Coordinates of C-alpha atoms in Angstrom, one line a residue:
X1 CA 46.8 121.3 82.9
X2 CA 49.2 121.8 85.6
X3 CA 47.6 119.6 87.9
X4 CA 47.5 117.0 85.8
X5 CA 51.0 117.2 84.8
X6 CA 51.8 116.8 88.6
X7 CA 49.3 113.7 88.9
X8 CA 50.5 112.3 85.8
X9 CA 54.3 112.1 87.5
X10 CA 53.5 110.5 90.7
X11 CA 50.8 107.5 88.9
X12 CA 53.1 105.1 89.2
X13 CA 53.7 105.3 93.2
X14 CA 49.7 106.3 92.9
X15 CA 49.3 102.9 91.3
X16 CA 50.7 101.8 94.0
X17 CA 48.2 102.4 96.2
X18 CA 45.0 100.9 95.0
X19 CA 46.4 98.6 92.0
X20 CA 46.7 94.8 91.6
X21 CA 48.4 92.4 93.7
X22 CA 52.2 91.6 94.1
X23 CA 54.6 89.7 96.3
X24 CA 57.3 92.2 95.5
X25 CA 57.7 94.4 98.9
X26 CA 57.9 98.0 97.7
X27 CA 57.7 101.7 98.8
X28 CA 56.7 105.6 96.7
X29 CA 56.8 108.4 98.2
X30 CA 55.7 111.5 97.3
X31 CA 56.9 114.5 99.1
X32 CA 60.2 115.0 101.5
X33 CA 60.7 114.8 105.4
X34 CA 58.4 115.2 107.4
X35 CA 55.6 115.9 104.2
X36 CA 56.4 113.0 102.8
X37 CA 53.6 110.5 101.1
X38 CA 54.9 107.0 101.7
X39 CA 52.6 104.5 100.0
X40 CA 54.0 101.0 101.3
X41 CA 53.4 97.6 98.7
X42 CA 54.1 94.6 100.8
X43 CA 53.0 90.7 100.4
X44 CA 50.2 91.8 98.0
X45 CA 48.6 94.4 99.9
X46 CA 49.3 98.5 99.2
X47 CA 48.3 101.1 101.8
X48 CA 49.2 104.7 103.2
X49 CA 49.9 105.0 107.2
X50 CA 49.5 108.9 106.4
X51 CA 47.9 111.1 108.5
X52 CA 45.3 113.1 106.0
X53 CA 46.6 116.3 107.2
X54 CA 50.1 115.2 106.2
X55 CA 49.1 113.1 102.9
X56 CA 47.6 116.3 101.6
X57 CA 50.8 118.8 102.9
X58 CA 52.8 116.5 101.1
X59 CA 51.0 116.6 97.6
X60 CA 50.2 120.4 98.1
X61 CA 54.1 121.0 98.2
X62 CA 55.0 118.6 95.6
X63 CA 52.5 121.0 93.2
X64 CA 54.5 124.0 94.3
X65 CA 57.4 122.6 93.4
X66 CA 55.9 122.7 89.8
X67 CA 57.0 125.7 87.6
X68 CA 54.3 125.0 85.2
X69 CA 51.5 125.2 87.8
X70 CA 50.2 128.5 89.5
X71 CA 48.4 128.1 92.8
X72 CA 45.7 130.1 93.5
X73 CA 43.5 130.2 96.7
X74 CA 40.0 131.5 97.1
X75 CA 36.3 130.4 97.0
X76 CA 35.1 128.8 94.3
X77 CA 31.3 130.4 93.9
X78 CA 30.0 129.7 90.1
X79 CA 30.9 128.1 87.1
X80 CA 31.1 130.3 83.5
X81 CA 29.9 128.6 80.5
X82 CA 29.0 130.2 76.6
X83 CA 26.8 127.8 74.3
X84 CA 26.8 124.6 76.8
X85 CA 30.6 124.8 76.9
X86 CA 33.0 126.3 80.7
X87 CA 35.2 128.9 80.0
X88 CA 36.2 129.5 83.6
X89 CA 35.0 129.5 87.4
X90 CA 34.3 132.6 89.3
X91 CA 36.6 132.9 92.6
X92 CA 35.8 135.5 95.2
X93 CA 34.0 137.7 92.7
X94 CA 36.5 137.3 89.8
X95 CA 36.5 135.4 86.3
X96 CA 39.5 132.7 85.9
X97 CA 39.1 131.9 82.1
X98 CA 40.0 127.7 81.6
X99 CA 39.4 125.4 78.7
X100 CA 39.3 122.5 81.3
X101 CA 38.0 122.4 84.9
X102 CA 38.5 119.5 87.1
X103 CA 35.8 119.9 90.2
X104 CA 37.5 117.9 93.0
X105 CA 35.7 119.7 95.4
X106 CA 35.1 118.4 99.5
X107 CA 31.7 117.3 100.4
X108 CA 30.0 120.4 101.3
X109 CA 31.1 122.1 98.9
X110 CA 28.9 123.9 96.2
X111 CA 29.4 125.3 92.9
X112 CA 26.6 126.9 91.2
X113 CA 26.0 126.4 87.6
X114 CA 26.8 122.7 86.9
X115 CA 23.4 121.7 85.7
X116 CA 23.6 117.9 87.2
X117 CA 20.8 116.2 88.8
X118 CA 20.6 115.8 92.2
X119 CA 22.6 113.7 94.0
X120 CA 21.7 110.0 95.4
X121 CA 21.9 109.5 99.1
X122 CA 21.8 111.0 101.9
X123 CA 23.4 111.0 105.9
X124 CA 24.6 107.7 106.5
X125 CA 22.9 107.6 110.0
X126 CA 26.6 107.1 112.2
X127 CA 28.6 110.0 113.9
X128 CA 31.6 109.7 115.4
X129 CA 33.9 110.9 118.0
X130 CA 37.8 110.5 117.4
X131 CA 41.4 111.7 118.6
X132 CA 44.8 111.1 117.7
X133 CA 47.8 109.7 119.9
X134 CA 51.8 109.6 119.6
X135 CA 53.3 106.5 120.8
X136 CA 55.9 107.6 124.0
X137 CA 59.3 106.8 123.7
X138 CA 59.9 102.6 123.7
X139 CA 56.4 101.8 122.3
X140 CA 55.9 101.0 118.8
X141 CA 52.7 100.9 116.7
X142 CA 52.3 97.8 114.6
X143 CA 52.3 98.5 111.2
X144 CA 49.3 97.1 109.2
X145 CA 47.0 97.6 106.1
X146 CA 44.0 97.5 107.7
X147 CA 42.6 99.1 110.7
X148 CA 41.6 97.3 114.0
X149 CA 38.0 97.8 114.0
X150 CA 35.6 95.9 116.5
X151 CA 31.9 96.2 117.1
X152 CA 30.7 96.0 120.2
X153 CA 26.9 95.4 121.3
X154 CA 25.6 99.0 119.9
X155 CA 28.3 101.3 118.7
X156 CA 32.0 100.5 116.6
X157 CA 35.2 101.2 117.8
X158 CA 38.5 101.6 115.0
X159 CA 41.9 102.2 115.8
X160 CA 43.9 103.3 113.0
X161 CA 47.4 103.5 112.8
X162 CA 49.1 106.2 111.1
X163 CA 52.8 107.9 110.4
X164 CA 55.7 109.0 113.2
X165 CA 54.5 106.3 115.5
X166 CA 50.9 107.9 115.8
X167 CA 47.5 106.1 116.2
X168 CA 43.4 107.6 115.6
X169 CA 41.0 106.1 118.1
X170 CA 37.5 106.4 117.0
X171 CA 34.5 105.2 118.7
X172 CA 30.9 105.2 116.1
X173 CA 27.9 105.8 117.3
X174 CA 24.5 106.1 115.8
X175 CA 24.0 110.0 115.4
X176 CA 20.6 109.0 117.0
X177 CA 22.1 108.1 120.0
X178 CA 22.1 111.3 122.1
X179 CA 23.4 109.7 125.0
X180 CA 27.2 108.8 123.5
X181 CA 27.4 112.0 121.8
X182 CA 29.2 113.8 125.6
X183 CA 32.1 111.3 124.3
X184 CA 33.1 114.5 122.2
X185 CA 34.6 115.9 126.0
X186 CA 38.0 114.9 125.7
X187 CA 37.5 113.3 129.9
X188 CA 35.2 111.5 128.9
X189 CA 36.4 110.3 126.0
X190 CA 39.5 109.2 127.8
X191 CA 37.8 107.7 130.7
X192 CA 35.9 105.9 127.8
X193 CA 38.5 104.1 125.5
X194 CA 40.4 102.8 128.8
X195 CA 37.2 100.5 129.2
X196 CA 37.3 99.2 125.8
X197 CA 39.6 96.7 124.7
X198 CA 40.2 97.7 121.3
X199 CA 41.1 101.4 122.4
X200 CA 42.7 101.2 125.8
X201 CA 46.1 99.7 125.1
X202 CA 46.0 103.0 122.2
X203 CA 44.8 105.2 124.4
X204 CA 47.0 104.3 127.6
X205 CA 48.4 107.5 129.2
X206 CA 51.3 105.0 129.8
X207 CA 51.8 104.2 126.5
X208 CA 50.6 107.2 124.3
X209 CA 49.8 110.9 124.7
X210 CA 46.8 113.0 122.9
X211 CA 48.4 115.0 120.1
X212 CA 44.9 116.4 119.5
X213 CA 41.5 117.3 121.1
X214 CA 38.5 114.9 121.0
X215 CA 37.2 115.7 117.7
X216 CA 33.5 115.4 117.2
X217 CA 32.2 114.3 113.4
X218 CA 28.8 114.3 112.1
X219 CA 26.5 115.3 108.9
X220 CA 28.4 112.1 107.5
X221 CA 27.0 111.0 104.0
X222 CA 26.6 108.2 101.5
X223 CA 26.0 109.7 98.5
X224 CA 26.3 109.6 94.8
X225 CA 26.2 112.6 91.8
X226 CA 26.3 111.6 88.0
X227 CA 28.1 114.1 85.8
X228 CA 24.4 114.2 84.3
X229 CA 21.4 116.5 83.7
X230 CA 18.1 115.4 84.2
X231 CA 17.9 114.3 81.1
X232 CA 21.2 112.0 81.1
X233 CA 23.1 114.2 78.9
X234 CA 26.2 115.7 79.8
X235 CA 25.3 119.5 80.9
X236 CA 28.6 121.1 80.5
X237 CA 31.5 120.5 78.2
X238 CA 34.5 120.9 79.9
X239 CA 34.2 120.0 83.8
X240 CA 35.3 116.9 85.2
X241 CA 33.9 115.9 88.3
X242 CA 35.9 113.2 90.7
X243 CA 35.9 113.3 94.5
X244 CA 33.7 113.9 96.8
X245 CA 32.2 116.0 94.3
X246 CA 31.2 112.7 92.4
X247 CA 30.8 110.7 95.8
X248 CA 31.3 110.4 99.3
X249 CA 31.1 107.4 101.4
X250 CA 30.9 107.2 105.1
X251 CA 34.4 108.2 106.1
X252 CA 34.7 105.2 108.8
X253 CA 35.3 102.9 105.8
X254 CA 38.7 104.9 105.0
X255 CA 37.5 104.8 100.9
X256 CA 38.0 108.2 100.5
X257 CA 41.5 108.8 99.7
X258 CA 41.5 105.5 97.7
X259 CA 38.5 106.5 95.2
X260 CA 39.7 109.7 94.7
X261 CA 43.1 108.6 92.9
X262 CA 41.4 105.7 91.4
X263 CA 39.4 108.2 89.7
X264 CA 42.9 110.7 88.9
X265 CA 44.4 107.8 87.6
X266 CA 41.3 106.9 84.7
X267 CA 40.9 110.9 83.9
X268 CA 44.2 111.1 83.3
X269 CA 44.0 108.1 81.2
X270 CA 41.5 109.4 79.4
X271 CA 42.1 113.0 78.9
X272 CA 46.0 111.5 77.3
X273 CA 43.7 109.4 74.7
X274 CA 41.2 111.6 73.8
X275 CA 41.2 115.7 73.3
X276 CA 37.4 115.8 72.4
X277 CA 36.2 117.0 76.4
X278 CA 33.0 116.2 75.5
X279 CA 34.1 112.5 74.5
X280 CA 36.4 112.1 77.8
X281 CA 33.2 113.3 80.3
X282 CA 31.1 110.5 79.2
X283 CA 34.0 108.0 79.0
X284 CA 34.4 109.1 82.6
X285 CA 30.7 109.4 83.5
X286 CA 30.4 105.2 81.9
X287 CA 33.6 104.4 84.4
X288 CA 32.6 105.8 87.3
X289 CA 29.1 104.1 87.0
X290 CA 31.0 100.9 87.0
X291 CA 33.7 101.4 89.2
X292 CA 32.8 104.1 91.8
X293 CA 28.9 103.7 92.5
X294 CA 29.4 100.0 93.5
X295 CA 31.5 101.4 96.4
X296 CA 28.4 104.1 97.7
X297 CA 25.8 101.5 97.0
X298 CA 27.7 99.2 98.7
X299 CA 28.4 101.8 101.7
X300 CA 24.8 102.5 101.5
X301 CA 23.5 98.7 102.3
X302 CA 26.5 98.0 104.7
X303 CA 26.0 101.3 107.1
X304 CA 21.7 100.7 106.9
X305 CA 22.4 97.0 108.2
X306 CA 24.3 97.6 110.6
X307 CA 22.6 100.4 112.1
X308 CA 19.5 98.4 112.2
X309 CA 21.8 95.5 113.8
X310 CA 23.1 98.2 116.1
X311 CA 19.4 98.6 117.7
X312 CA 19.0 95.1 118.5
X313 CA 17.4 93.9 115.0
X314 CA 18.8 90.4 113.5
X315 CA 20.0 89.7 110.0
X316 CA 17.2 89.6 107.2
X317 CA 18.2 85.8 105.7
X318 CA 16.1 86.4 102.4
X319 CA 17.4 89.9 102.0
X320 CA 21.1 90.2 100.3
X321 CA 23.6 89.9 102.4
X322 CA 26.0 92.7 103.4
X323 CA 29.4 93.3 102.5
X324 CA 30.6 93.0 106.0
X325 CA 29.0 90.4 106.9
X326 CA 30.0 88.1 104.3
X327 CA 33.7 89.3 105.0
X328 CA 32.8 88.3 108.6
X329 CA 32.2 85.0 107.4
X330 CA 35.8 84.1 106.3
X331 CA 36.2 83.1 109.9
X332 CA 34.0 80.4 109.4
X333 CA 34.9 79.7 105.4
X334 CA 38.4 79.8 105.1
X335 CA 37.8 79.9 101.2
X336 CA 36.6 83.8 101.6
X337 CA 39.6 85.0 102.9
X338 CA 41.1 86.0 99.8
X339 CA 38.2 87.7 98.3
X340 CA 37.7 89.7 101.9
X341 CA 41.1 90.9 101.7
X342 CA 41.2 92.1 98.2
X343 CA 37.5 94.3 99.0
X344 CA 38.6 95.2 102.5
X345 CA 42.2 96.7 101.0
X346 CA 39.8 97.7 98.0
X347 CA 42.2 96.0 95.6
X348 CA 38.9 94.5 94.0
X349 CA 35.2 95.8 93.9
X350 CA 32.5 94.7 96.4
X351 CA 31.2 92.3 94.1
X352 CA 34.2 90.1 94.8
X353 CA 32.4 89.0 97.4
X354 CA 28.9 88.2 95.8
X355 CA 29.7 84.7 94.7
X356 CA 30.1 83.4 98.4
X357 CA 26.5 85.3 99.4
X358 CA 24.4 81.8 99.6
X359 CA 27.1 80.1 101.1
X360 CA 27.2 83.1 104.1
X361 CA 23.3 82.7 103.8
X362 CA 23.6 79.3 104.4
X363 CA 25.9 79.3 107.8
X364 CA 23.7 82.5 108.8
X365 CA 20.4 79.8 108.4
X366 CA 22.9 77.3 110.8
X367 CA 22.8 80.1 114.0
X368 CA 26.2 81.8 113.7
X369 CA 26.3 85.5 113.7
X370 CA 29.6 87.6 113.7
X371 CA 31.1 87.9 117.4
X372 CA 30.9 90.7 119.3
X373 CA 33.7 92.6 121.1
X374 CA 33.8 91.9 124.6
X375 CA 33.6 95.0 126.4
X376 CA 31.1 97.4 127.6
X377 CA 27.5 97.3 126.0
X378 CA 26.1 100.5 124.3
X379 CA 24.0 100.6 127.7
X380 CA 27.1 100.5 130.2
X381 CA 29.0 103.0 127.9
X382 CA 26.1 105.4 128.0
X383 CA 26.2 104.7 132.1
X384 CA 30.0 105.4 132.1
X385 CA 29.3 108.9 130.1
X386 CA 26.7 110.2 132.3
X387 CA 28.1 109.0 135.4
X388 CA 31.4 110.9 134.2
X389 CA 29.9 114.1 132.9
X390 CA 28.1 114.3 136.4
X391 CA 31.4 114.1 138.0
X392 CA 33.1 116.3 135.7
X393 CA 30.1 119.0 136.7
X394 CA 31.0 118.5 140.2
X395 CA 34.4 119.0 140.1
X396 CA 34.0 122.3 137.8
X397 CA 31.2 123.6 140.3
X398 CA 33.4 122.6 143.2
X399 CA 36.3 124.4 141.9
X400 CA 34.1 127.6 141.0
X401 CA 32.6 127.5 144.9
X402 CA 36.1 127.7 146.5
X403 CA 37.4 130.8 144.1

């Protein structure tokens, strides 16, 4: 119970992160120095400017700084059950007896032995290519809740600003485009994001230094596990399952990190009420239905719209209307704005936004579609990428002739 002791000290600054709204400007942190966890709470809004690597040092030493908790590292390979009930996991070959197991495992991660069903979903259908930057001396990032994500005709860019003055630049591609995946060589890349307005003043050797190499993501998945069998019971008393071991959504969204201590936060909750384990895995199993599958579906419609937008295709106006599209919209419908902001920050669910569908429907019948960046077309990017791995070949080939 260990880590839930530890989770069950920080909730409030947790709370912080993905609870209601408030005018009061406040700050958590979790952690010290450099490993610190700032969650910032400002005009009604609560985000991390964490990088992950940091946000997850930070809680990682603020568990070792538990006395009650003893950390243990290895592969996780099977669960060990008597009569329908765990009594432990196997690690690297051994037996760890537990009353209680909390599966937070990553997303391709597998444990053998749960007895769910299969999981919903699949690849969301966009890779990526991304690299991080530190701001030089003078030049300051602008601190904000939401990333600055633009769509250009046929692929996404985002820039996302994180802690010490550091930014990620990510460009998001459909991983059947073949052409954009040589953006993963870091002169290209570069060459890239200074012809994009959303990335170049981020990207500007002028301005900011790489702090890491291009960094190539793909096998990206929407995707959704109940905690039960086949048959819709729960198959094993005593293992909890939250993270991307319940659910993973496309990581360009950002959700991740959110869902995951939403989810901390109702276990918790639960596990304080209720000492039947049986009892608090179908409590959770009934809240995560409601509160965490809206997010995949959602992800689900959003990322298969817009890849079908991405290849030239136009809205369907009798189909429902996509999260993004309708946030979009608040451009155009002042009256939006609030629910768009409250989804977006994931303060409130996606169906915040299902009351203004018809009226999005409506201006979408009128003509207006969401502006695209202005900036290189898929088309001139994938010209820029060839056109710059043929240069790069020369130069290597040139400078192999005159050794």
């Amino acid at each position: 119970m260990g880590v839930c002791d530890l989770l069950s000290d920080v909730r409030p600054k947790m709370q912080w992160a993905v609870g209601g709204m408030s005018s009061v400007e406040r700050a958590g942190v979790l952690g010290q120095g450099d490993n610190a966890v700032g969650i910032v709470c400002a005009a009604g809004m609560r985000w991390s400017q964490k990088r992950r690597s940091n946000f997850e040092r930070g809680f990682r030493k603020s568990a070792m700084r538990e006395p009650t908790l003893d950390i243990r590292t290895g592969h996780v390979d099977a669960f060990v059950s008597d009569n329908a009930r765990v009594t432990g996991v196997v690690v690297d070959g051994r037996t760890v007896e537990a009353d209680l197991v909390i599966a937070a495992s990553g997303r391709a991660a597998r444990i053998a032995g749960d007895g769910r069903a299969r999981a919903e979903g699949g690849n969301c259908g966009f890779s990526y290519v991304s690299r991080m930057y530190r701001a030089l001396p003078g030049v300051q990032v602008p601190v904000s809740p939401l990333p600055s994500g633009v769509l250009y005709r046929g692929y996404l860019t985002i820039a996302f600003p994180q802690d010490d003055n550091t930014i990620s630049a990510l460009i998001v591609r459909p991983s059947a485009d073949d052409a954009l995946a040589q953006l993963r060589h870091e002169a290209i890349f570069q060459r890239a994001t200074a012809m994009i307005p959303n990335l170049a003043p981020w990207t500007d050797p002028h301005r900011f230094e790489p702090i890491t190499p291009a960094l190539a993501g793909s096998g990206l998945t929407n995707s959704y596990r109940s905690s039960l069998d086949a048959q819709g019971r729960i198959p094993l008393t005593g293992v909890l399952f939250v993270g991307d071991s319940l659910s993973t959504t496309n990581p360009a969204g950002g959700r991740g990190v959110s869902l995951g201590l939403m989810q901390a936060q109702t276990m918790l909750r639960l596990l304080d009420a209720d000492t039947d384990l049986a009892s608090v895995a179908e409590q959770l199993e009934v809240w995560c239905t409601e509160n965490i599958r809206p997010w995949y579906e959602d992800h689900v419609y959003w990322d298969a719209t817009l890849l079908h937008r991405m290849a030239g295709g136009d809205i369907d106006l009798d189909a429902k209307i996509p999260s993004d599209l309708i946030a979009a919209a608040a451009e155009q419908i002042p009256e939006i704005a609030p629910a768009a902001g409250r989804y977006m920050t994931m303060v409130a669910p996606p169906s915040v936004l299902t009351p203004f569908e018809q009226q999005v429907r409506q201006l979408l019948r009128t003509g207006w579609r969401p502006p695209v960046g202005q900036g290189p077309t898929r088309d001139e990017l994938a010209t820029l990428v060839r056109e710059s791995a043929q240069l790069i070949s020369a130069q290597v080939g040139a400078a192999e002739h005159t050794r």
